[in-house]
């Protein structure tokens, strides 16, 4: 494994330890420790901007470490966009934002060819997807043809324009926000696109004491009803994220834990109350998410709880509730929690 030397945070309390000398043999343990310290420093920084959403922050960091995309759902005003803006503030790479609207065209997302009068030739004008972090804000406000403009780039990290395949910068991560589909003027995302999101997160209302802290903090802000992100420190560069992703992908995972992840995904295909189960991409996402969770908590290997901790976010958008349970008022999360309780986890 290549030596990992992250850009150092400005706070000595969270700065990773010094890198070993080049002549020393590569040892994965110190690299994992430094990567974990850097990610935990990032978590603390994000918690300064987003109050009362610790689980959502951990899930977003899980996707960042695993190299996946995230769909964040919640009613307006809970801080979905704020979370992505805060992550972008702590990240030294490129950031772009697309505000999805009903009249947005696919070419507004991916780019298009423009005729240049001076050269009398068509030139490609790249769209906002050519970035490291992409905020797709209120993605379900646009119709399916515009939402589908992200399909190729989310899966293959490239965009085909005028017959040319153009690679996007790495790392590449889409963080999409959406309002609940029961709200006015929203369009459900196509199943194929939902499956390309590694995690679907549900952002709920904060607790009373957390909301008190939020109101007190916003009242001191100069920006009306917004929390500030300008005070957050830049802790990560693009090369740091790629190094952390490589370290996470090399974390050891026992065959029993791997089997547990596959059994969870396969159980959804025959589970009572689920009309459609999760495909193989869910099994892969569970393992990638488990490795990311292990690194986030500072572990040296993946344990069953790492898999279980991200299972709801991995599975909830890949399964469909049976109509009879939907009529009874049960939710997908309730059925998945029953599944997680009953599928036996290995004892390590």
mmCIF file of C-alpha atoms in Angstrom:
data_model
loop_
_atom_site.group_PDB
_atom_site.id
_atom_site.type_symbol
_atom_site.label_atom_id
_atom_site.label_comp_id
_atom_site.label_asym_id
_atom_site.label_seq_id
_atom_site.Cartn_x
_atom_site.Cartn_y
_atom_site.Cartn_z
ATOM 1 C CA UNK A 1 0.000 0.000 0.000
ATOM 2 C CA UNK A 2 1.284 3.476 -0.779
ATOM 3 C CA UNK A 3 2.267 5.763 2.071
ATOM 4 C CA UNK A 4 -0.560 8.027 3.226
ATOM 5 C CA UNK A 5 0.376 11.527 4.331
ATOM 6 C CA UNK A 6 -2.801 13.616 4.738
ATOM 7 C CA UNK A 7 -2.868 17.380 4.843
ATOM 8 C CA UNK A 8 -2.614 18.202 8.517
ATOM 9 C CA UNK A 9 -5.571 19.859 10.293
ATOM 10 C CA UNK A 10 -4.718 23.072 12.083
ATOM 11 C CA UNK A 11 -5.750 21.710 15.498
ATOM 12 C CA UNK A 12 -3.019 19.687 17.240
ATOM 13 C CA UNK A 13 -5.683 17.740 19.133
ATOM 14 C CA UNK A 14 -6.970 16.127 15.951
ATOM 15 C CA UNK A 15 -3.819 16.081 13.819
ATOM 16 C CA UNK A 16 -2.694 12.609 12.720
ATOM 17 C CA UNK A 17 0.651 11.335 13.940
ATOM 18 C CA UNK A 18 3.780 11.762 11.846
ATOM 19 C CA UNK A 19 4.212 9.502 8.838
ATOM 20 C CA UNK A 20 6.850 6.748 9.015
ATOM 21 C CA UNK A 21 10.132 7.325 7.217
ATOM 22 C CA UNK A 22 10.198 6.247 3.556
ATOM 23 C CA UNK A 23 12.766 3.541 4.310
ATOM 24 C CA UNK A 24 10.508 1.865 6.872
ATOM 25 C CA UNK A 25 8.398 -1.095 5.678
ATOM 26 C CA UNK A 26 4.768 -0.261 4.934
ATOM 27 C CA UNK A 27 2.564 -0.935 7.957
ATOM 28 C CA UNK A 28 -1.190 -0.617 7.465
ATOM 29 C CA UNK A 29 -2.002 -0.061 11.170
ATOM 30 C CA UNK A 30 -0.474 3.458 11.504
ATOM 31 C CA UNK A 31 -2.019 4.460 8.188
ATOM 32 C CA UNK A 32 -5.452 3.297 9.363
ATOM 33 C CA UNK A 33 -4.988 5.169 12.627
ATOM 34 C CA UNK A 34 -4.081 8.434 10.890
ATOM 35 C CA UNK A 35 -6.970 8.088 8.437
ATOM 36 C CA UNK A 36 -9.392 7.397 11.297
ATOM 37 C CA UNK A 37 -8.145 10.431 13.233
ATOM 38 C CA UNK A 38 -8.609 12.660 10.213
ATOM 39 C CA UNK A 39 -12.164 11.425 9.573
ATOM 40 C CA UNK A 40 -13.072 11.841 13.242
ATOM 41 C CA UNK A 41 -11.729 15.408 13.122
ATOM 42 C CA UNK A 42 -13.963 15.994 10.101
ATOM 43 C CA UNK A 43 -16.950 14.626 12.028
ATOM 44 C CA UNK A 44 -16.346 17.081 14.891
ATOM 45 C CA UNK A 45 -16.061 19.946 12.416
ATOM 46 C CA UNK A 46 -19.367 19.071 10.737
ATOM 47 C CA UNK A 47 -21.105 18.848 14.106
ATOM 48 C CA UNK A 48 -20.291 22.519 14.660
ATOM 49 C CA UNK A 49 -22.489 23.449 11.693
ATOM 50 C CA UNK A 50 -25.244 20.817 11.897
ATOM 51 C CA UNK A 51 -26.727 20.456 15.362
ATOM 52 C CA UNK A 52 -28.599 17.333 16.419
ATOM 53 C CA UNK A 53 -27.978 15.175 13.340
ATOM 54 C CA UNK A 54 -25.063 13.016 14.503
ATOM 55 C CA UNK A 55 -26.317 9.820 12.845
ATOM 56 C CA UNK A 56 -26.812 11.553 9.498
ATOM 57 C CA UNK A 57 -23.287 13.017 9.678
ATOM 58 C CA UNK A 58 -21.852 9.547 10.373
ATOM 59 C CA UNK A 59 -23.785 8.108 7.426
ATOM 60 C CA UNK A 60 -22.540 10.824 5.050
ATOM 61 C CA UNK A 61 -18.965 10.200 6.198
ATOM 62 C CA UNK A 62 -19.547 6.462 5.695
ATOM 63 C CA UNK A 63 -20.477 7.111 2.057
ATOM 64 C CA UNK A 64 -17.526 9.474 1.584
ATOM 65 C CA UNK A 65 -15.076 6.863 2.886
ATOM 66 C CA UNK A 66 -16.725 4.103 0.835
ATOM 67 C CA UNK A 67 -16.792 6.164 -2.367
ATOM 68 C CA UNK A 68 -20.599 6.071 -2.656
ATOM 69 C CA UNK A 69 -23.392 8.541 -3.330
ATOM 70 C CA UNK A 70 -25.988 9.735 -0.819
ATOM 71 C CA UNK A 71 -29.672 10.640 -1.065
ATOM 72 C CA UNK A 72 -30.893 12.717 1.903
ATOM 73 C CA UNK A 73 -34.645 12.975 2.437
ATOM 74 C CA UNK A 74 -36.472 15.274 4.834
ATOM 75 C CA UNK A 75 -38.972 18.086 5.074
ATOM 76 C CA UNK A 76 -37.683 21.601 4.304
ATOM 77 C CA UNK A 77 -35.658 23.385 6.955
ATOM 78 C CA UNK A 78 -33.884 20.451 8.633
ATOM 79 C CA UNK A 79 -30.419 21.274 7.272
ATOM 80 C CA UNK A 80 -30.019 18.900 4.308
ATOM 81 C CA UNK A 81 -28.333 21.512 2.133
ATOM 82 C CA UNK A 82 -26.440 22.926 5.117
ATOM 83 C CA UNK A 83 -24.808 19.538 5.735
ATOM 84 C CA UNK A 84 -23.523 19.328 2.158
ATOM 85 C CA UNK A 85 -22.308 22.950 2.236
ATOM 86 C CA UNK A 86 -20.468 22.233 5.497
ATOM 87 C CA UNK A 87 -18.811 19.140 4.003
ATOM 88 C CA UNK A 88 -17.778 21.184 0.964
ATOM 89 C CA UNK A 89 -16.296 23.828 3.277
ATOM 90 C CA UNK A 90 -14.147 21.178 4.999
ATOM 91 C CA UNK A 91 -13.063 19.721 1.651
ATOM 92 C CA UNK A 92 -10.398 21.416 -0.441
ATOM 93 C CA UNK A 93 -11.522 19.912 -3.760
ATOM 94 C CA UNK A 94 -14.009 21.205 -6.300
ATOM 95 C CA UNK A 95 -17.666 21.694 -5.363
ATOM 96 C CA UNK A 96 -20.686 22.399 -7.554
ATOM 97 C CA UNK A 97 -24.386 22.793 -6.887
ATOM 98 C CA UNK A 98 -27.383 22.157 -9.146
ATOM 99 C CA UNK A 99 -30.787 23.457 -8.064
ATOM 100 C CA UNK A 100 -33.241 21.033 -9.681
ATOM 101 C CA UNK A 101 -36.404 22.626 -11.074
ATOM 102 C CA UNK A 102 -39.189 21.358 -13.382
ATOM 103 C CA UNK A 103 -37.713 23.191 -16.394
ATOM 104 C CA UNK A 104 -34.126 21.976 -15.899
ATOM 105 C CA UNK A 105 -32.804 20.162 -18.964
ATOM 106 C CA UNK A 106 -30.368 17.194 -19.010
ATOM 107 C CA UNK A 107 -27.795 19.337 -20.833
ATOM 108 C CA UNK A 108 -27.887 21.790 -17.904
ATOM 109 C CA UNK A 109 -26.504 18.943 -15.787
ATOM 110 C CA UNK A 110 -24.006 17.188 -18.060
ATOM 111 C CA UNK A 111 -23.020 19.946 -20.493
ATOM 112 C CA UNK A 112 -23.538 20.516 -24.218
ATOM 113 C CA UNK A 113 -21.871 21.533 -27.474
ATOM 114 C CA UNK A 114 -21.665 25.248 -28.299
ATOM 115 C CA UNK A 115 -20.919 26.654 -31.750
ATOM 116 C CA UNK A 116 -17.907 28.976 -31.662
ATOM 117 C CA UNK A 117 -18.164 31.684 -34.308
ATOM 118 C CA UNK A 118 -14.435 32.496 -34.218
ATOM 119 C CA UNK A 119 -13.255 28.967 -34.982
ATOM 120 C CA UNK A 120 -16.445 27.934 -36.810
ATOM 121 C CA UNK A 121 -16.464 24.698 -34.788
ATOM 122 C CA UNK A 122 -18.514 23.178 -32.039
ATOM 123 C CA UNK A 123 -16.880 23.208 -28.608
ATOM 124 C CA UNK A 124 -17.913 21.166 -25.592
ATOM 125 C CA UNK A 125 -19.037 23.143 -22.579
ATOM 126 C CA UNK A 126 -18.808 20.895 -19.541
ATOM 127 C CA UNK A 127 -21.697 20.906 -17.074
ATOM 128 C CA UNK A 128 -21.571 21.160 -13.271
ATOM 129 C CA UNK A 129 -21.130 17.377 -12.886
ATOM 130 C CA UNK A 130 -17.416 17.814 -13.624
ATOM 131 C CA UNK A 131 -16.483 18.314 -9.987
ATOM 132 C CA UNK A 132 -15.527 16.337 -6.858
ATOM 133 C CA UNK A 133 -18.568 17.035 -4.668
ATOM 134 C CA UNK A 134 -21.887 17.603 -6.432
ATOM 135 C CA UNK A 135 -24.927 18.868 -4.526
ATOM 136 C CA UNK A 136 -28.092 17.900 -6.410
ATOM 137 C CA UNK A 137 -30.501 20.065 -4.443
ATOM 138 C CA UNK A 138 -34.167 19.011 -4.395
ATOM 139 C CA UNK A 139 -33.474 16.396 -7.049
ATOM 140 C CA UNK A 140 -37.094 15.237 -7.160
ATOM 141 C CA UNK A 141 -38.307 18.683 -8.279
ATOM 142 C CA UNK A 142 -37.141 17.833 -11.818
ATOM 143 C CA UNK A 143 -38.812 15.280 -14.131
ATOM 144 C CA UNK A 144 -37.351 11.828 -14.747
ATOM 145 C CA UNK A 145 -35.458 12.722 -17.947
ATOM 146 C CA UNK A 146 -33.396 15.328 -16.073
ATOM 147 C CA UNK A 147 -32.870 13.107 -13.032
ATOM 148 C CA UNK A 148 -31.626 10.373 -15.378
ATOM 149 C CA UNK A 149 -28.884 12.681 -16.658
ATOM 150 C CA UNK A 150 -26.912 11.605 -13.581
ATOM 151 C CA UNK A 151 -27.177 7.860 -14.266
ATOM 152 C CA UNK A 152 -23.986 7.443 -16.293
ATOM 153 C CA UNK A 153 -21.768 9.696 -14.199
ATOM 154 C CA UNK A 154 -22.894 8.143 -10.893
ATOM 155 C CA UNK A 155 -22.080 4.625 -12.046
ATOM 156 C CA UNK A 156 -19.142 5.050 -14.420
ATOM 157 C CA UNK A 157 -17.590 8.369 -13.309
ATOM 158 C CA UNK A 158 -17.785 9.628 -16.890
ATOM 159 C CA UNK A 159 -20.104 11.666 -19.116
ATOM 160 C CA UNK A 160 -20.683 11.023 -22.822
ATOM 161 C CA UNK A 161 -20.938 14.320 -24.724
ATOM 162 C CA UNK A 162 -21.189 14.385 -28.517
ATOM 163 C CA UNK A 163 -19.936 10.811 -28.693
ATOM 164 C CA UNK A 164 -16.922 11.447 -26.439
ATOM 165 C CA UNK A 165 -16.549 9.827 -23.011
ATOM 166 C CA UNK A 166 -15.189 12.442 -20.609
ATOM 167 C CA UNK A 167 -14.005 11.375 -17.156
ATOM 168 C CA UNK A 168 -14.999 13.448 -14.127
ATOM 169 C CA UNK A 169 -12.427 14.364 -11.430
ATOM 170 C CA UNK A 170 -11.807 11.820 -8.678
ATOM 171 C CA UNK A 171 -12.981 11.458 -6.010
ATOM 172 C CA UNK A 172 -16.529 12.038 -7.234
ATOM 173 C CA UNK A 173 -19.556 12.033 -4.943
ATOM 174 C CA UNK A 174 -23.169 13.042 -5.524
ATOM 175 C CA UNK A 175 -25.062 14.282 -2.472
ATOM 176 C CA UNK A 176 -28.705 14.687 -3.452
ATOM 177 C CA UNK A 177 -31.454 16.143 -1.295
ATOM 178 C CA UNK A 178 -35.133 15.535 -1.773
ATOM 179 C CA UNK A 179 -38.399 16.446 -0.107
ATOM 180 C CA UNK A 180 -40.821 13.608 0.729
ATOM 181 C CA UNK A 181 -42.605 12.554 -2.459
ATOM 182 C CA UNK A 182 -45.982 13.258 -0.862
ATOM 183 C CA UNK A 183 -45.244 16.980 -1.170
ATOM 184 C CA UNK A 184 -46.522 19.106 -4.055
ATOM 185 C CA UNK A 185 -44.482 19.357 -7.240
ATOM 186 C CA UNK A 186 -42.210 16.349 -6.694
ATOM 187 C CA UNK A 187 -41.405 13.422 -9.000
ATOM 188 C CA UNK A 188 -40.332 9.976 -7.697
ATOM 189 C CA UNK A 189 -36.804 9.028 -8.732
ATOM 190 C CA UNK A 190 -36.461 6.171 -11.268
ATOM 191 C CA UNK A 191 -35.636 2.793 -9.701
ATOM 192 C CA UNK A 192 -32.370 2.564 -11.655
ATOM 193 C CA UNK A 193 -31.188 5.863 -10.246
ATOM 194 C CA UNK A 194 -32.245 5.053 -6.690
ATOM 195 C CA UNK A 195 -30.134 1.893 -6.859
ATOM 196 C CA UNK A 196 -27.048 3.962 -7.722
ATOM 197 C CA UNK A 197 -27.243 5.791 -4.406
ATOM 198 C CA UNK A 198 -25.244 3.804 -1.888
ATOM 199 C CA UNK A 199 -27.250 5.220 1.042
ATOM 200 C CA UNK A 200 -30.639 6.842 1.489
ATOM 201 C CA UNK A 201 -30.763 8.872 4.690
ATOM 202 C CA UNK A 202 -33.818 10.151 6.526
ATOM 203 C CA UNK A 203 -33.322 13.467 8.309
ATOM 204 C CA UNK A 204 -35.800 13.949 11.152
ATOM 205 C CA UNK A 205 -36.664 16.802 13.489
ATOM 206 C CA UNK A 206 -34.061 17.556 16.201
ATOM 207 C CA UNK A 207 -34.700 16.986 19.900
ATOM 208 C CA UNK A 208 -35.919 19.948 21.961
ATOM 209 C CA UNK A 209 -32.562 20.750 23.604
ATOM 210 C CA UNK A 210 -30.805 20.458 20.231
ATOM 211 C CA UNK A 211 -33.339 22.786 18.643
ATOM 212 C CA UNK A 212 -32.770 25.254 21.501
ATOM 213 C CA UNK A 213 -29.023 25.220 20.755
ATOM 214 C CA UNK A 214 -29.713 25.688 17.058
ATOM 215 C CA UNK A 215 -32.055 28.647 17.583
ATOM 216 C CA UNK A 216 -29.596 30.261 19.987
ATOM 217 C CA UNK A 217 -26.738 29.849 17.514
ATOM 218 C CA UNK A 218 -28.725 31.090 14.495
ATOM 219 C CA UNK A 219 -29.944 34.113 16.427
ATOM 220 C CA UNK A 220 -26.307 35.254 16.626
ATOM 221 C CA UNK A 221 -25.740 34.685 12.901
ATOM 222 C CA UNK A 222 -25.557 37.609 10.495
ATOM 223 C CA UNK A 223 -27.413 35.598 7.837
ATOM 224 C CA UNK A 224 -31.051 35.703 8.918
ATOM 225 C CA UNK A 225 -32.127 32.063 9.504
ATOM 226 C CA UNK A 226 -28.911 30.318 8.352
ATOM 227 C CA UNK A 227 -26.136 28.668 10.304
ATOM 228 C CA UNK A 228 -22.661 29.817 9.265
ATOM 229 C CA UNK A 229 -20.185 27.429 7.642
ATOM 230 C CA UNK A 230 -17.449 29.980 6.955
ATOM 231 C CA UNK A 231 -15.772 29.282 10.313
ATOM 232 C CA UNK A 232 -15.206 25.595 9.484
ATOM 233 C CA UNK A 233 -11.668 24.476 8.711
ATOM 234 C CA UNK A 234 -10.554 22.766 5.512
ATOM 235 C CA UNK A 235 -9.312 19.358 6.652
ATOM 236 C CA UNK A 236 -9.296 17.268 3.469
ATOM 237 C CA UNK A 237 -7.897 17.571 -0.037
ATOM 238 C CA UNK A 238 -8.892 15.358 -2.966
ATOM 239 C CA UNK A 239 -5.798 13.156 -2.585
ATOM 240 C CA UNK A 240 -6.586 12.647 1.120
ATOM 241 C CA UNK A 241 -10.072 11.354 0.329
ATOM 242 C CA UNK A 242 -8.691 8.937 -2.264
ATOM 243 C CA UNK A 243 -6.058 7.693 0.198
ATOM 244 C CA UNK A 244 -8.681 7.187 2.926
ATOM 245 C CA UNK A 245 -10.920 5.299 0.478
ATOM 246 C CA UNK A 246 -8.007 3.019 -0.431
ATOM 247 C CA UNK A 247 -7.202 2.344 3.230
ATOM 248 C CA UNK A 248 -10.858 1.527 3.971
ATOM 249 C CA UNK A 249 -11.115 -0.829 0.988
ATOM 250 C CA UNK A 250 -8.161 -2.820 2.354
ATOM 251 C CA UNK A 251 -9.633 -3.312 5.847
ATOM 252 C CA UNK A 252 -9.806 -7.030 6.707
ATOM 253 C CA UNK A 253 -13.261 -8.637 6.723
ATOM 254 C CA UNK A 254 -13.891 -12.177 7.915
ATOM 255 C CA UNK A 255 -15.744 -14.555 5.598
ATOM 256 C CA UNK A 256 -18.477 -14.941 8.236
ATOM 257 C CA UNK A 257 -19.077 -11.165 8.224
ATOM 258 C CA UNK A 258 -19.054 -11.125 4.421
ATOM 259 C CA UNK A 259 -21.584 -13.961 4.445
ATOM 260 C CA UNK A 260 -23.727 -11.971 6.922
ATOM 261 C CA UNK A 261 -23.864 -8.992 4.556
ATOM 262 C CA UNK A 262 -24.902 -11.215 1.636
ATOM 263 C CA UNK A 263 -27.530 -13.010 3.764
ATOM 264 C CA UNK A 264 -29.078 -9.677 4.767
ATOM 265 C CA UNK A 265 -29.458 -8.576 1.157
ATOM 266 C CA UNK A 266 -30.748 -11.959 0.010
ATOM 267 C CA UNK A 267 -33.262 -12.136 2.884
ATOM 268 C CA UNK A 268 -35.086 -9.085 1.501
ATOM 269 C CA UNK A 269 -35.963 -11.035 -1.664
ATOM 270 C CA UNK A 270 -38.176 -13.546 0.170
ATOM 271 C CA UNK A 271 -39.090 -11.628 3.326
ATOM 272 C CA UNK A 272 -42.837 -11.478 4.143
ATOM 273 C CA UNK A 273 -44.131 -7.981 3.514
ATOM 274 C CA UNK A 274 -41.562 -7.011 0.869
ATOM 275 C CA UNK A 275 -42.780 -7.161 -2.724
ATOM 276 C CA UNK A 276 -39.366 -6.399 -4.253
ATOM 277 C CA UNK A 277 -36.020 -7.228 -2.644
ATOM 278 C CA UNK A 278 -32.557 -5.713 -2.950
ATOM 279 C CA UNK A 279 -30.161 -6.715 -5.723
ATOM 280 C CA UNK A 280 -26.458 -7.659 -5.568
ATOM 281 C CA UNK A 281 -25.480 -3.972 -5.497
ATOM 282 C CA UNK A 282 -26.923 -3.901 -1.951
ATOM 283 C CA UNK A 283 -24.580 -6.712 -0.839
ATOM 284 C CA UNK A 284 -21.611 -4.778 -2.212
ATOM 285 C CA UNK A 285 -22.797 -1.564 -0.534
ATOM 286 C CA UNK A 286 -23.172 -3.353 2.819
ATOM 287 C CA UNK A 287 -19.566 -4.564 2.701
ATOM 288 C CA UNK A 288 -18.224 -1.181 1.557
ATOM 289 C CA UNK A 289 -20.300 0.559 4.210
ATOM 290 C CA UNK A 290 -19.119 -1.877 6.875
ATOM 291 C CA UNK A 291 -15.478 -1.185 6.035
ATOM 292 C CA UNK A 292 -16.119 2.571 6.144
ATOM 293 C CA UNK A 293 -17.862 2.273 9.517
ATOM 294 C CA UNK A 294 -14.963 0.262 10.893
ATOM 295 C CA UNK A 295 -12.498 2.964 9.841
ATOM 296 C CA UNK A 296 -14.762 5.693 11.221
ATOM 297 C CA UNK A 297 -14.790 4.085 14.676
ATOM 298 C CA UNK A 298 -11.046 3.411 14.545
ATOM 299 C CA UNK A 299 -11.308 -0.379 14.191
ATOM 300 C CA UNK A 300 -8.726 -2.659 12.584
ATOM 301 C CA UNK A 301 -11.283 -4.995 10.987
ATOM 302 C CA UNK A 302 -14.984 -5.183 10.179
ATOM 303 C CA UNK A 303 -17.406 -6.567 12.771
ATOM 304 C CA UNK A 304 -21.094 -7.525 12.242
ATOM 305 C CA UNK A 305 -22.261 -4.325 13.965
ATOM 306 C CA UNK A 306 -20.503 -2.285 11.260
ATOM 307 C CA UNK A 307 -22.629 -4.044 8.633
ATOM 308 C CA UNK A 308 -25.797 -3.758 10.704
ATOM 309 C CA UNK A 309 -25.176 -0.076 11.447
ATOM 310 C CA UNK A 310 -25.478 0.935 7.795
ATOM 311 C CA UNK A 311 -28.013 -1.714 6.703
ATOM 312 C CA UNK A 312 -31.133 0.474 6.968
ATOM 313 C CA UNK A 313 -29.599 3.246 4.867
ATOM 314 C CA UNK A 314 -28.347 0.719 2.298
ATOM 315 C CA UNK A 315 -31.601 -1.243 1.945
ATOM 316 C CA UNK A 316 -34.519 1.145 2.472
ATOM 317 C CA UNK A 317 -34.521 2.532 -1.084
ATOM 318 C CA UNK A 318 -33.813 -0.816 -2.744
ATOM 319 C CA UNK A 319 -36.899 -2.673 -1.490
ATOM 320 C CA UNK A 320 -40.622 -2.124 -1.967
ATOM 321 C CA UNK A 321 -43.290 -2.717 0.630
ATOM 322 C CA UNK A 322 -46.111 -5.147 -0.177
ATOM 323 C CA UNK A 323 -49.396 -3.291 -0.842
ATOM 324 C CA UNK A 324 -51.223 -4.937 2.087
ATOM 325 C CA UNK A 325 -48.622 -3.699 4.591
ATOM 326 C CA UNK A 326 -48.656 -0.270 2.998
ATOM 327 C CA UNK A 327 -52.413 -0.115 3.543
ATOM 328 C CA UNK A 328 -51.925 -1.109 7.195
ATOM 329 C CA UNK A 329 -49.616 1.877 7.651
ATOM 330 C CA UNK A 330 -46.361 -0.015 8.169
ATOM 331 C CA UNK A 331 -43.156 1.562 6.878
ATOM 332 C CA UNK A 332 -40.228 0.017 5.028
ATOM 333 C CA UNK A 333 -37.962 0.817 7.980
ATOM 334 C CA UNK A 334 -40.205 -1.130 10.391
ATOM 335 C CA UNK A 335 -40.114 -4.243 8.195
ATOM 336 C CA UNK A 336 -36.339 -3.943 7.697
ATOM 337 C CA UNK A 337 -35.779 -3.620 11.462
ATOM 338 C CA UNK A 338 -37.677 -6.901 11.938
ATOM 339 C CA UNK A 339 -35.432 -8.474 9.304
ATOM 340 C CA UNK A 340 -32.267 -7.169 10.989
ATOM 341 C CA UNK A 341 -33.440 -8.522 14.357
ATOM 342 C CA UNK A 342 -34.167 -11.986 12.987
ATOM 343 C CA UNK A 343 -31.262 -12.631 10.585
ATOM 344 C CA UNK A 344 -28.569 -14.114 12.827
ATOM 345 C CA UNK A 345 -25.274 -12.254 12.997
ATOM 346 C CA UNK A 346 -22.020 -14.206 13.387
ATOM 347 C CA UNK A 347 -20.224 -14.224 16.737
ATOM 348 C CA UNK A 348 -16.568 -13.280 16.323
#
